[in-house]
GROMACS .gro file of C-alpha atoms in nm:
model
  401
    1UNK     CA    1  13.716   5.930  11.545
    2UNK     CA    2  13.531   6.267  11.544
    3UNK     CA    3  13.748   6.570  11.537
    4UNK     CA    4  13.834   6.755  11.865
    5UNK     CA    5  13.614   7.071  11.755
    6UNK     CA    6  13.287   7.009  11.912
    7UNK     CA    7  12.920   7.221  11.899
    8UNK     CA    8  12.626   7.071  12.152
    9UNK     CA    9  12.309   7.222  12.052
   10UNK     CA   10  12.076   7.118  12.387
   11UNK     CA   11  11.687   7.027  12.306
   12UNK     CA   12  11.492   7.329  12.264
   13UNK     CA   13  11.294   7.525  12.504
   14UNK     CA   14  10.982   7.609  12.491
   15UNK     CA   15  10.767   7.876  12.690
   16UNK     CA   16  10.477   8.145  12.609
   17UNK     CA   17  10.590   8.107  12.230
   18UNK     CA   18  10.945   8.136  12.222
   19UNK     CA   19  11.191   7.851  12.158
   20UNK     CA   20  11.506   7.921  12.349
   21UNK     CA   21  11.830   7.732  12.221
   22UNK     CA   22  12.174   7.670  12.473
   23UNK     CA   23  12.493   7.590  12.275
   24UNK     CA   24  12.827   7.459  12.424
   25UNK     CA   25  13.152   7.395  12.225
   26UNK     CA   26  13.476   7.327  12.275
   27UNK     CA   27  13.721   7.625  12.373
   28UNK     CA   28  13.876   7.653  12.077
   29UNK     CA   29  13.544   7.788  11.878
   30UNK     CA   30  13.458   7.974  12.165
   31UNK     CA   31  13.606   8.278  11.932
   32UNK     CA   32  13.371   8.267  11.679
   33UNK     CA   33  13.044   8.306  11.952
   34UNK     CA   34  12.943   8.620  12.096
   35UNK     CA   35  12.740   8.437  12.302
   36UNK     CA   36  12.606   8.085  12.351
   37UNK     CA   37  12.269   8.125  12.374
   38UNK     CA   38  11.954   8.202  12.156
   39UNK     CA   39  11.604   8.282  12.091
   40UNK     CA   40  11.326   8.289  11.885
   41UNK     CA   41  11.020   8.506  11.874
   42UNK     CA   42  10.698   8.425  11.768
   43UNK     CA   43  10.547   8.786  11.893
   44UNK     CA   44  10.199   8.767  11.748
   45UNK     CA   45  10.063   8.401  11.688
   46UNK     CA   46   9.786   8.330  11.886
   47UNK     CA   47   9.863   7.962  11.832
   48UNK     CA   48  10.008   7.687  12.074
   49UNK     CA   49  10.338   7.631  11.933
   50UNK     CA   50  10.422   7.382  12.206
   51UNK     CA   51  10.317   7.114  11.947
   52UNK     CA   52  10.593   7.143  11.731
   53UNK     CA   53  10.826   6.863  11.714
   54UNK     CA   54  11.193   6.873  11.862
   55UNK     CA   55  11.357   6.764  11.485
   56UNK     CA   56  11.174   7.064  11.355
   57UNK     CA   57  11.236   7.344  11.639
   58UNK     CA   58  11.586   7.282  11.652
   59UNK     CA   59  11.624   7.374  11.288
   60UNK     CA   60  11.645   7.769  11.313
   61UNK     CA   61  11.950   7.770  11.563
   62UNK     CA   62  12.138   7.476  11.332
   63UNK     CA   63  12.080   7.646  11.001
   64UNK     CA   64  12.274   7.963  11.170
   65UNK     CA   65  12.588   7.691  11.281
   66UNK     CA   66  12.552   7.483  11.026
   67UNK     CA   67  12.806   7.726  10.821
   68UNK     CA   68  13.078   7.688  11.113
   69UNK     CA   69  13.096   7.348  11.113
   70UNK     CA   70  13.158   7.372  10.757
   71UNK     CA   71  13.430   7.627  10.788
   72UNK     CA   72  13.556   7.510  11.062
   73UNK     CA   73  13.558   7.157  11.076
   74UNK     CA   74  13.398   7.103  11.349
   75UNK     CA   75  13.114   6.797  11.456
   76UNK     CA   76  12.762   6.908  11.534
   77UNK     CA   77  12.598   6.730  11.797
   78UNK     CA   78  12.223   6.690  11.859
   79UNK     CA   79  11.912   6.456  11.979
   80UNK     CA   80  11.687   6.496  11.671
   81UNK     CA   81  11.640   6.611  11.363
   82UNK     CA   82  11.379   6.567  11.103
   83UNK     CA   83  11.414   6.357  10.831
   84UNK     CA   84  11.404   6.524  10.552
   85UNK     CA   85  11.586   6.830  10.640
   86UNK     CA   86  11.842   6.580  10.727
   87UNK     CA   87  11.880   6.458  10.403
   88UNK     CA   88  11.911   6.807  10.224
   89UNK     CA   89  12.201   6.943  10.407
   90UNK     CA   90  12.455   6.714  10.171
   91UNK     CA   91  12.303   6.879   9.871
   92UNK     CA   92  12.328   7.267  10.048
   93UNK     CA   93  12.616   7.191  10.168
   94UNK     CA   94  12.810   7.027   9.850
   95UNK     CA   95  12.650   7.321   9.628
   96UNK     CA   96  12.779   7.601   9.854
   97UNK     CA   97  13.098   7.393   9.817
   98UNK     CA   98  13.095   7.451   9.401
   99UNK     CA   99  12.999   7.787   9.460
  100UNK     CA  100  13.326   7.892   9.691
  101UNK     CA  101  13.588   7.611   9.555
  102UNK     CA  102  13.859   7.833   9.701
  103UNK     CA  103  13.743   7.706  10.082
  104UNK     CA  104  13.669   7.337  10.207
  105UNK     CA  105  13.330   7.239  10.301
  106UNK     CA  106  13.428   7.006  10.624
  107UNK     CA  107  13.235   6.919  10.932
  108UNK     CA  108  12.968   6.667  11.027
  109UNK     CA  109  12.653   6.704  11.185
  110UNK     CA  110  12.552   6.383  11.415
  111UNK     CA  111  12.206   6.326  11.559
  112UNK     CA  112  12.087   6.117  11.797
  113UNK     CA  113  11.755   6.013  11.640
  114UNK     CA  114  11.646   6.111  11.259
  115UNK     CA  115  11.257   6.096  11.199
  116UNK     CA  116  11.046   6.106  10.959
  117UNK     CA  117  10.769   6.409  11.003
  118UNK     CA  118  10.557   6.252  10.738
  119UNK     CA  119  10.281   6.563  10.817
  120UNK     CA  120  10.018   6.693  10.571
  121UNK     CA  121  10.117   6.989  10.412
  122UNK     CA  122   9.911   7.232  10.237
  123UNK     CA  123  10.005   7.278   9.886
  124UNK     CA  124   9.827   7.562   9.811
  125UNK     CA  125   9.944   7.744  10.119
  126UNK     CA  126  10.241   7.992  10.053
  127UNK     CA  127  10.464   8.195  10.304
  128UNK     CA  128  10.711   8.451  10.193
  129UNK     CA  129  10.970   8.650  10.381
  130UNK     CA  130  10.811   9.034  10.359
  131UNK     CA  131  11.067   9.267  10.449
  132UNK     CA  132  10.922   9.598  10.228
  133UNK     CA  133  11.156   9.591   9.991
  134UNK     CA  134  11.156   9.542   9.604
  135UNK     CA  135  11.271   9.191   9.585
  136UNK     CA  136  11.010   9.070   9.841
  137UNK     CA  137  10.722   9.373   9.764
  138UNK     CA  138  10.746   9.179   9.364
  139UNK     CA  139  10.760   8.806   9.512
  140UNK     CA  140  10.440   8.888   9.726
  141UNK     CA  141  10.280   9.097   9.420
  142UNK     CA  142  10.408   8.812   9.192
  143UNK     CA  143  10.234   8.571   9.374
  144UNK     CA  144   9.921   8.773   9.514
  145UNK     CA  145   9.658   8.519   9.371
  146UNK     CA  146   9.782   8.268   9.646
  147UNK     CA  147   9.700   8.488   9.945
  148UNK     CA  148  10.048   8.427  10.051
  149UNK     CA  149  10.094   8.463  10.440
  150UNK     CA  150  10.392   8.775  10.510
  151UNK     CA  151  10.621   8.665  10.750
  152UNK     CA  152  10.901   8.922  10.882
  153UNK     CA  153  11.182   8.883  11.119
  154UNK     CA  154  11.262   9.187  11.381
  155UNK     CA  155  11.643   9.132  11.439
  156UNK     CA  156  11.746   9.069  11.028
  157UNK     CA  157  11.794   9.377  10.855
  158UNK     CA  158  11.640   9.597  11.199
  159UNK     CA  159  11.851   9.490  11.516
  160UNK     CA  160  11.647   9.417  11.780
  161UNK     CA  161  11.685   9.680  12.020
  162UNK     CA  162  11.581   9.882  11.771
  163UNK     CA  163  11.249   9.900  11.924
  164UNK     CA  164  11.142  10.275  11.707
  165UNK     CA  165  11.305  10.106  11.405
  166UNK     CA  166  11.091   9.836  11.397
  167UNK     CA  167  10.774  10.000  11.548
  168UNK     CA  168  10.830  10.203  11.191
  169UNK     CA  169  10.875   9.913  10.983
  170UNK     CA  170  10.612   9.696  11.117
  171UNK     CA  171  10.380   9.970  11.106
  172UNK     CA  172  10.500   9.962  10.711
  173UNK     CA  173  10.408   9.607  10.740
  174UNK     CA  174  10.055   9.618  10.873
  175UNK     CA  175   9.953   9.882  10.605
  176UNK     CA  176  10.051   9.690  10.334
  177UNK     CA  177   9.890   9.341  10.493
  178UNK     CA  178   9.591   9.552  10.537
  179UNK     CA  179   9.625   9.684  10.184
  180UNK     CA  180   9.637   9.331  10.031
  181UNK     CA  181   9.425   9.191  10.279
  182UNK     CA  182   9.683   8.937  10.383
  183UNK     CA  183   9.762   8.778  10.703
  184UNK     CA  184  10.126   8.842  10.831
  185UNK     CA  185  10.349   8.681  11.075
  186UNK     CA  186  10.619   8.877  11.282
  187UNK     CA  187  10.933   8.667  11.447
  188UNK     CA  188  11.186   8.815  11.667
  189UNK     CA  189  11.537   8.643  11.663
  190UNK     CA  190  11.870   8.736  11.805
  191UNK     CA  191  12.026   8.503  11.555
  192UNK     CA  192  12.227   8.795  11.410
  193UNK     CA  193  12.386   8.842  11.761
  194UNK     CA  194  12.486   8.478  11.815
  195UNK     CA  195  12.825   8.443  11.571
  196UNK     CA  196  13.107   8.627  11.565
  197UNK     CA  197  13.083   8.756  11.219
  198UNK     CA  198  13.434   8.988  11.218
  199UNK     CA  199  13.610   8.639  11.322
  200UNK     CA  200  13.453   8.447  11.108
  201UNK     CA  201  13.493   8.727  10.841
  202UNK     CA  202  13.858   8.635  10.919
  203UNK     CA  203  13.846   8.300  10.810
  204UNK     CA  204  13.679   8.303  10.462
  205UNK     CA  205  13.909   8.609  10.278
  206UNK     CA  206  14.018   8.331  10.043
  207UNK     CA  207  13.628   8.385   9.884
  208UNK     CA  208  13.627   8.777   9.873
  209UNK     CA  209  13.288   8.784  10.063
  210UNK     CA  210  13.187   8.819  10.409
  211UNK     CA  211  13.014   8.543  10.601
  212UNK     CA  212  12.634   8.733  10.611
  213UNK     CA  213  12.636   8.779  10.258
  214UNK     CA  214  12.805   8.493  10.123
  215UNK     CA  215  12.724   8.152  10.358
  216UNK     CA  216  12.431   8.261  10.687
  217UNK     CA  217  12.162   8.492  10.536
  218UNK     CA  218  11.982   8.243  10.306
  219UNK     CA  219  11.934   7.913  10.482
  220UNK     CA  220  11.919   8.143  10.849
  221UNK     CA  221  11.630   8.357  10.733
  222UNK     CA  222  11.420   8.041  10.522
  223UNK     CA  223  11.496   7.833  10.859
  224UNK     CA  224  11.280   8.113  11.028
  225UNK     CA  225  10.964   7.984  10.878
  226UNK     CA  226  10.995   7.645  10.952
  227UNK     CA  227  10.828   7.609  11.268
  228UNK     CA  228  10.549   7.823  11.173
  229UNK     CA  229  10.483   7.647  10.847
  230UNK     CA  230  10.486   7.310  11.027
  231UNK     CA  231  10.202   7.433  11.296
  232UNK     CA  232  10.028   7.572  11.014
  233UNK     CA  233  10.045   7.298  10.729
  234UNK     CA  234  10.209   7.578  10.450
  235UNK     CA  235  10.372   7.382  10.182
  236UNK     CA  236  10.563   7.683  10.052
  237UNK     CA  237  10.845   7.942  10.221
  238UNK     CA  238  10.950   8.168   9.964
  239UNK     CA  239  11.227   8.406   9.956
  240UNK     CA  240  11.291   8.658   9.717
  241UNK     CA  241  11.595   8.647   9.460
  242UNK     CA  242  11.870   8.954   9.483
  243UNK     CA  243  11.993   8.843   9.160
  244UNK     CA  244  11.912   8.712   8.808
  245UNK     CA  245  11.925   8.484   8.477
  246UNK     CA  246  12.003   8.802   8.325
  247UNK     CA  247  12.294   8.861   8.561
  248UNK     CA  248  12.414   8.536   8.479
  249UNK     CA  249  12.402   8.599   8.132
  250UNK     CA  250  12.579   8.936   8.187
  251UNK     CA  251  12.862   8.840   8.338
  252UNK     CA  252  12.961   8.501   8.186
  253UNK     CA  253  12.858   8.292   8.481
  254UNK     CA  254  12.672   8.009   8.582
  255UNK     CA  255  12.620   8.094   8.985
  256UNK     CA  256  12.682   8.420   9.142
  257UNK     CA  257  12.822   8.339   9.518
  258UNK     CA  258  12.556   8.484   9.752
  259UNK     CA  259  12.375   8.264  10.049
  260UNK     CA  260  12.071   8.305   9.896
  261UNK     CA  261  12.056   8.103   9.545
  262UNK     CA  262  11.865   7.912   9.361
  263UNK     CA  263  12.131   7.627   9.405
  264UNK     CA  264  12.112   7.657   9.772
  265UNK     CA  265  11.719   7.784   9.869
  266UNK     CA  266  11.538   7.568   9.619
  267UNK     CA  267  11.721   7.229   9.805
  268UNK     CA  268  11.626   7.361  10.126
  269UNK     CA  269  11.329   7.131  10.269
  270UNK     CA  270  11.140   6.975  10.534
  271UNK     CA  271  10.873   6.771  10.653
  272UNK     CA  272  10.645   6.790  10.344
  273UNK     CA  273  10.740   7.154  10.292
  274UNK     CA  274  10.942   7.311  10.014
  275UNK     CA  275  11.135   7.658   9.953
  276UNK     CA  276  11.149   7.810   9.674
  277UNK     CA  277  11.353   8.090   9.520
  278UNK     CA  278  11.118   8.338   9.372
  279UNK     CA  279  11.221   8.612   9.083
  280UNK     CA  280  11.475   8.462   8.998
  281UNK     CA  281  11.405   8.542   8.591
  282UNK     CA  282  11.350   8.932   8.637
  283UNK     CA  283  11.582   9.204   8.688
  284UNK     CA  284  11.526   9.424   8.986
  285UNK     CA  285  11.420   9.689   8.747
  286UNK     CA  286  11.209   9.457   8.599
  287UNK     CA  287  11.055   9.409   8.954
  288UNK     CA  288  11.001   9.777   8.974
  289UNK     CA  289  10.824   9.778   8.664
  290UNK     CA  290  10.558   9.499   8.787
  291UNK     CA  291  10.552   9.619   9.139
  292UNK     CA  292  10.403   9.946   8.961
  293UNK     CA  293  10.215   9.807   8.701
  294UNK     CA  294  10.016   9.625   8.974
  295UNK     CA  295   9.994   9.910   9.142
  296UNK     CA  296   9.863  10.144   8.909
  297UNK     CA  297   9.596   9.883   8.736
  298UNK     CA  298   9.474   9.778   9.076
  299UNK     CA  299   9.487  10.145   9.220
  300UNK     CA  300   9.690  10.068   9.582
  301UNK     CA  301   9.925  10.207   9.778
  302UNK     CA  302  10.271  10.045   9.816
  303UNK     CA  303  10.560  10.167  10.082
  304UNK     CA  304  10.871  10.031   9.932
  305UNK     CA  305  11.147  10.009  10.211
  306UNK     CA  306  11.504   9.955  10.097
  307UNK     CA  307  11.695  10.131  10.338
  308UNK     CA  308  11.916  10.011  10.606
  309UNK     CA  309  12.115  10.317  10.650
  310UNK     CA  310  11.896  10.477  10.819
  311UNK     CA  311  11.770  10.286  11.177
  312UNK     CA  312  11.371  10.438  11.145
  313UNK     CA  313  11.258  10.194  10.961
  314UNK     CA  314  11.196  10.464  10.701
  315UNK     CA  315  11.381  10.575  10.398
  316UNK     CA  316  11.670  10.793  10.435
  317UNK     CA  317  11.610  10.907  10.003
  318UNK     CA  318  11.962  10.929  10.005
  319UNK     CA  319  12.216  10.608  10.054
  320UNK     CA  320  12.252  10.449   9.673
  321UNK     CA  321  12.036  10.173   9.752
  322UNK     CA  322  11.753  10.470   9.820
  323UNK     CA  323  11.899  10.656   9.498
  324UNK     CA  324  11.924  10.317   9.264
  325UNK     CA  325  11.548  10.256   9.399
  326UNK     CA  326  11.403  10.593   9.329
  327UNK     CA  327  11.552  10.592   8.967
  328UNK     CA  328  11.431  10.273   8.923
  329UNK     CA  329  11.066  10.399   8.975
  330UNK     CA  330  11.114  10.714   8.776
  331UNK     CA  331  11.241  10.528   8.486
  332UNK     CA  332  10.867  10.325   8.502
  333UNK     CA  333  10.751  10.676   8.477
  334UNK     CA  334  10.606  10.701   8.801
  335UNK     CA  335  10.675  10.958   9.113
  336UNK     CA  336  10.909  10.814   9.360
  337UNK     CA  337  10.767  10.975   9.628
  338UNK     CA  338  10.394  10.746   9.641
  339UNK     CA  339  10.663  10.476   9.752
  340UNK     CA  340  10.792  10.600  10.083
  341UNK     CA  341  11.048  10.811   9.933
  342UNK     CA  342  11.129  11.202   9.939
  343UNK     CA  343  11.245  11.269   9.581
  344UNK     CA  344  11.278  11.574   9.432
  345UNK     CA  345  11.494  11.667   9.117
  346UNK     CA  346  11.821  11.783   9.310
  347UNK     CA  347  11.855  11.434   9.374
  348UNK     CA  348  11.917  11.332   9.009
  349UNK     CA  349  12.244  11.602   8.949
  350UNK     CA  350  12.316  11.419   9.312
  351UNK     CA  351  12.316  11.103   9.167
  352UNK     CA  352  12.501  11.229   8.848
  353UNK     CA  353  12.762  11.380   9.028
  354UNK     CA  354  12.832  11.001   9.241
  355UNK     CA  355  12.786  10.752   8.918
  356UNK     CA  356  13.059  11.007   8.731
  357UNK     CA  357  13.295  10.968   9.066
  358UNK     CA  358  13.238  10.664   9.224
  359UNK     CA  359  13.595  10.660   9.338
  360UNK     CA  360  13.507  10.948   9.560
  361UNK     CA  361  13.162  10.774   9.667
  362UNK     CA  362  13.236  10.467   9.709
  363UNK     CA  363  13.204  10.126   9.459
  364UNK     CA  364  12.796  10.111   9.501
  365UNK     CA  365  12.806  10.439   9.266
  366UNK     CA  366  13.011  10.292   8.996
  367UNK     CA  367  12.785  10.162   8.678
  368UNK     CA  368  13.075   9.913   8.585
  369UNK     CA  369  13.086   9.727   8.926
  370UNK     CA  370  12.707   9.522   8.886
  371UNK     CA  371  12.427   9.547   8.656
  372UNK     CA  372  12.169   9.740   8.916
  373UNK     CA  373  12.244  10.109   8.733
  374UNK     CA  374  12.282   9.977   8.378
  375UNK     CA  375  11.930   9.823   8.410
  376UNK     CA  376  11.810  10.153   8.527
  377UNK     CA  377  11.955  10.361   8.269
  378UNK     CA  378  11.873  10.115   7.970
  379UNK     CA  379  11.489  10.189   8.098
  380UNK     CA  380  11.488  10.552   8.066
  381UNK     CA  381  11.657  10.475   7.749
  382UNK     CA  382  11.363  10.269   7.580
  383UNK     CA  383  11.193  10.596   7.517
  384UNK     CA  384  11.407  10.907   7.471
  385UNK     CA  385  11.119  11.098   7.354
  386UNK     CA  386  10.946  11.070   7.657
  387UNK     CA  387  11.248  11.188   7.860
  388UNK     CA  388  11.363  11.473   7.628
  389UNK     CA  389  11.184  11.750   7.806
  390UNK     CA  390  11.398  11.690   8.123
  391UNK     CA  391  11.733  11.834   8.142
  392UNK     CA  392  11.906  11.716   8.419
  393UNK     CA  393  11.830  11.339   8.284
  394UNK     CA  394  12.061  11.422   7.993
  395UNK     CA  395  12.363  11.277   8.091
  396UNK     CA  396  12.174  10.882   8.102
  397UNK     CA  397  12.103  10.940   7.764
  398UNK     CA  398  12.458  11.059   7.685
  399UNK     CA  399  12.595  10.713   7.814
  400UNK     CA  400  12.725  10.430   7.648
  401UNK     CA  401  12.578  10.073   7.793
   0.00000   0.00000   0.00000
């Protein structure tokens, strides 16, 4: 007998590129929707879409409910799915499982009619998620011999009626696809605006995360790609790592809970199409340091955009994630400010003054909490003699990693 919690995903529809999704569930999940409808975006493919099956259309809006159902216990309901995906939902769903023991995996997804996509997929073809940053600026550097195809999502990190945001970022985009001489992809999705994250925040305390972060962003974003890399025949999504072997090592562990893993991307497939978690063996200041190697030997230009305090689609050059970022390039001993940032030296007594009181700043600051700073400082620490002209860099050679 299927439990009384029920979710009704309706067949996708289809019309001038954009695959709308209608959801229905029983009233007492209603809570945890802010609405029950969805889209997706594709805003500049010049290719008919219409040709992509049902089984693999429908797999953006599940991959965002898939995580309820879970949570919730509730049964999924829908006409078709593709095989394949099918099949690697028990292994995403059992190793998100290890990864928060404290919670129950439950739920059950039925579908009406499983089949087999057995399409030709390109195996040299490669499509990463591009959003500017450092993780995804080193996975597209890192794998720049495969002319990998960018694909970015207006309505992930830039919410989508942030129509000067994004005209920013996407501008930021098209430079650096122009730079590379790579083609790009741009999706817009409201997928963000579909849950109701502060209830569903609500029912995962037990796991001291929130539900973005620790169970939608990975499998939401890589299901993105899917229908594009079925009508194009790309064997490869790719989506960059936050975290690392190193980290692992670091803290004593052998999975750090985050959406986005190794243990959860790499057994996310399709069709004939496979993800895979990329970076996962460098640091993020070991990105930095290849993402300006590259640059300097090959002599381009490279916008790095890590901020999401700011809602330009530019740098702010002053929220820690701007701060840890611009460090990170000094300490390669290159100028912050040829990567989209405005750095001058004020900004290191600024930075000294947080990292010596994070408890007035906030946890992001503190050098104990994470391995991000330590990283940093350990660079500019490989070569004192370098440093020893600059005075206000002192105090990271005064500390005790």
């Amino acid at each position: 007998m299927f439990n009384r919690k029920i979710i009704e995903i309706d067949k996708p529809i289809f019309k001038n590129n954009v695959f709308f999704y209608n959801i229905s569930t029983t009233y007492d999940l209603d809570k945890y929707f802010l609405k029950k409808d969805s889209f997706i975006d594709y805003i500049d493919v010049k290719d008919d879409l219409s040709s992509v099956p049902e089984g693999i259309s429908i797999i953006p809006v599940l991959c965002n409910i898939l995580p309820v159902s879970w949570i919730m216990d509730a049964t999924i309901f829908i006409d078709e799915l593709d095989k394949t995906f099918f099949e690697s939902i028990k292994a995403i769903k059992e190793n998100f499982s290890m990864m928060f023991p404290k919670i129950e995996f439950k739920g059950r997804l039925i579908v009406k009619k499983i089949v087999d996509y057995d399409r030709i997929f390109m195996e040299d073809k490669y499509m990463p998620f591009f959003s500017g940053g450092v993780d995804s600026t080193f996975t597209v550097i890192n794998n720049i011999d495969k002319k990998p195809i960018l694909a970015s999502i207006w309505g992930s990190d830039m919410p989508i009626d942030e129509t000067e945001g994004w005209k920013n970022l996407s501008n930021i985009i098209n430079q650096f696809s122009k730079e590379f001489d790579l083609e790009k992809v741009f999706i817009k999705s409201d997928f963000r605006e579909l849950l109701n994250i502060r209830k569903l925040n609500e029912e995962i305390l037990a796991i001291n995360d929130n539900w973005w972060h620790g169970l939608q962003h990975g499998i939401s974003i890589i299901s993105h790609g899917v229908i594009y890399a079925y009508k194009k025949q790309i064997g490869n999504i790719l989506i960059a790592s936050s975290h690392s072997t190193r980290d692992l090592e670091e803290r004593g562990v052998e999975v750090i809970p985050c959406g986005s893993s190794p243990i959860i991307d790499n057994y996310f497939k399709f069709s004939n199409c496979k993800v895979i978690h990329d970076g996962f063996d460098f640091t993020r200041q070991e990105k930095i340091g290849k993402i300006v190697d590259y640059v300097n030997t090959n002599d381009k230009k490279v916008y790095i955009k890590v901020c999401w305090e700011s809602i330009s689609g530019k740098n702010c050059s002053s929220c820690v994630k701007c701060c840890k970022s611009m460090l990170g390039i000094l300490a390669e001993k290159q100028d912050p400010n040829l990567f989209g940032f405005e750095f001058d030296e004020s900004i290191l007594d600024e930075v000294y003054e947080k990292v010596s009181n994070p408890e007035n700043y906030g946890v992001y600051w503190d050098i104990n909490k994470g391995n991000y700073w330590k990283h940093i400082f350990e660079r500019f620490q490989e070569d004192p003699e370098y440093w020893k002209e600059k005075k206000n860099l002192k105090w990271i050679f005064d500390l005790k990693l």
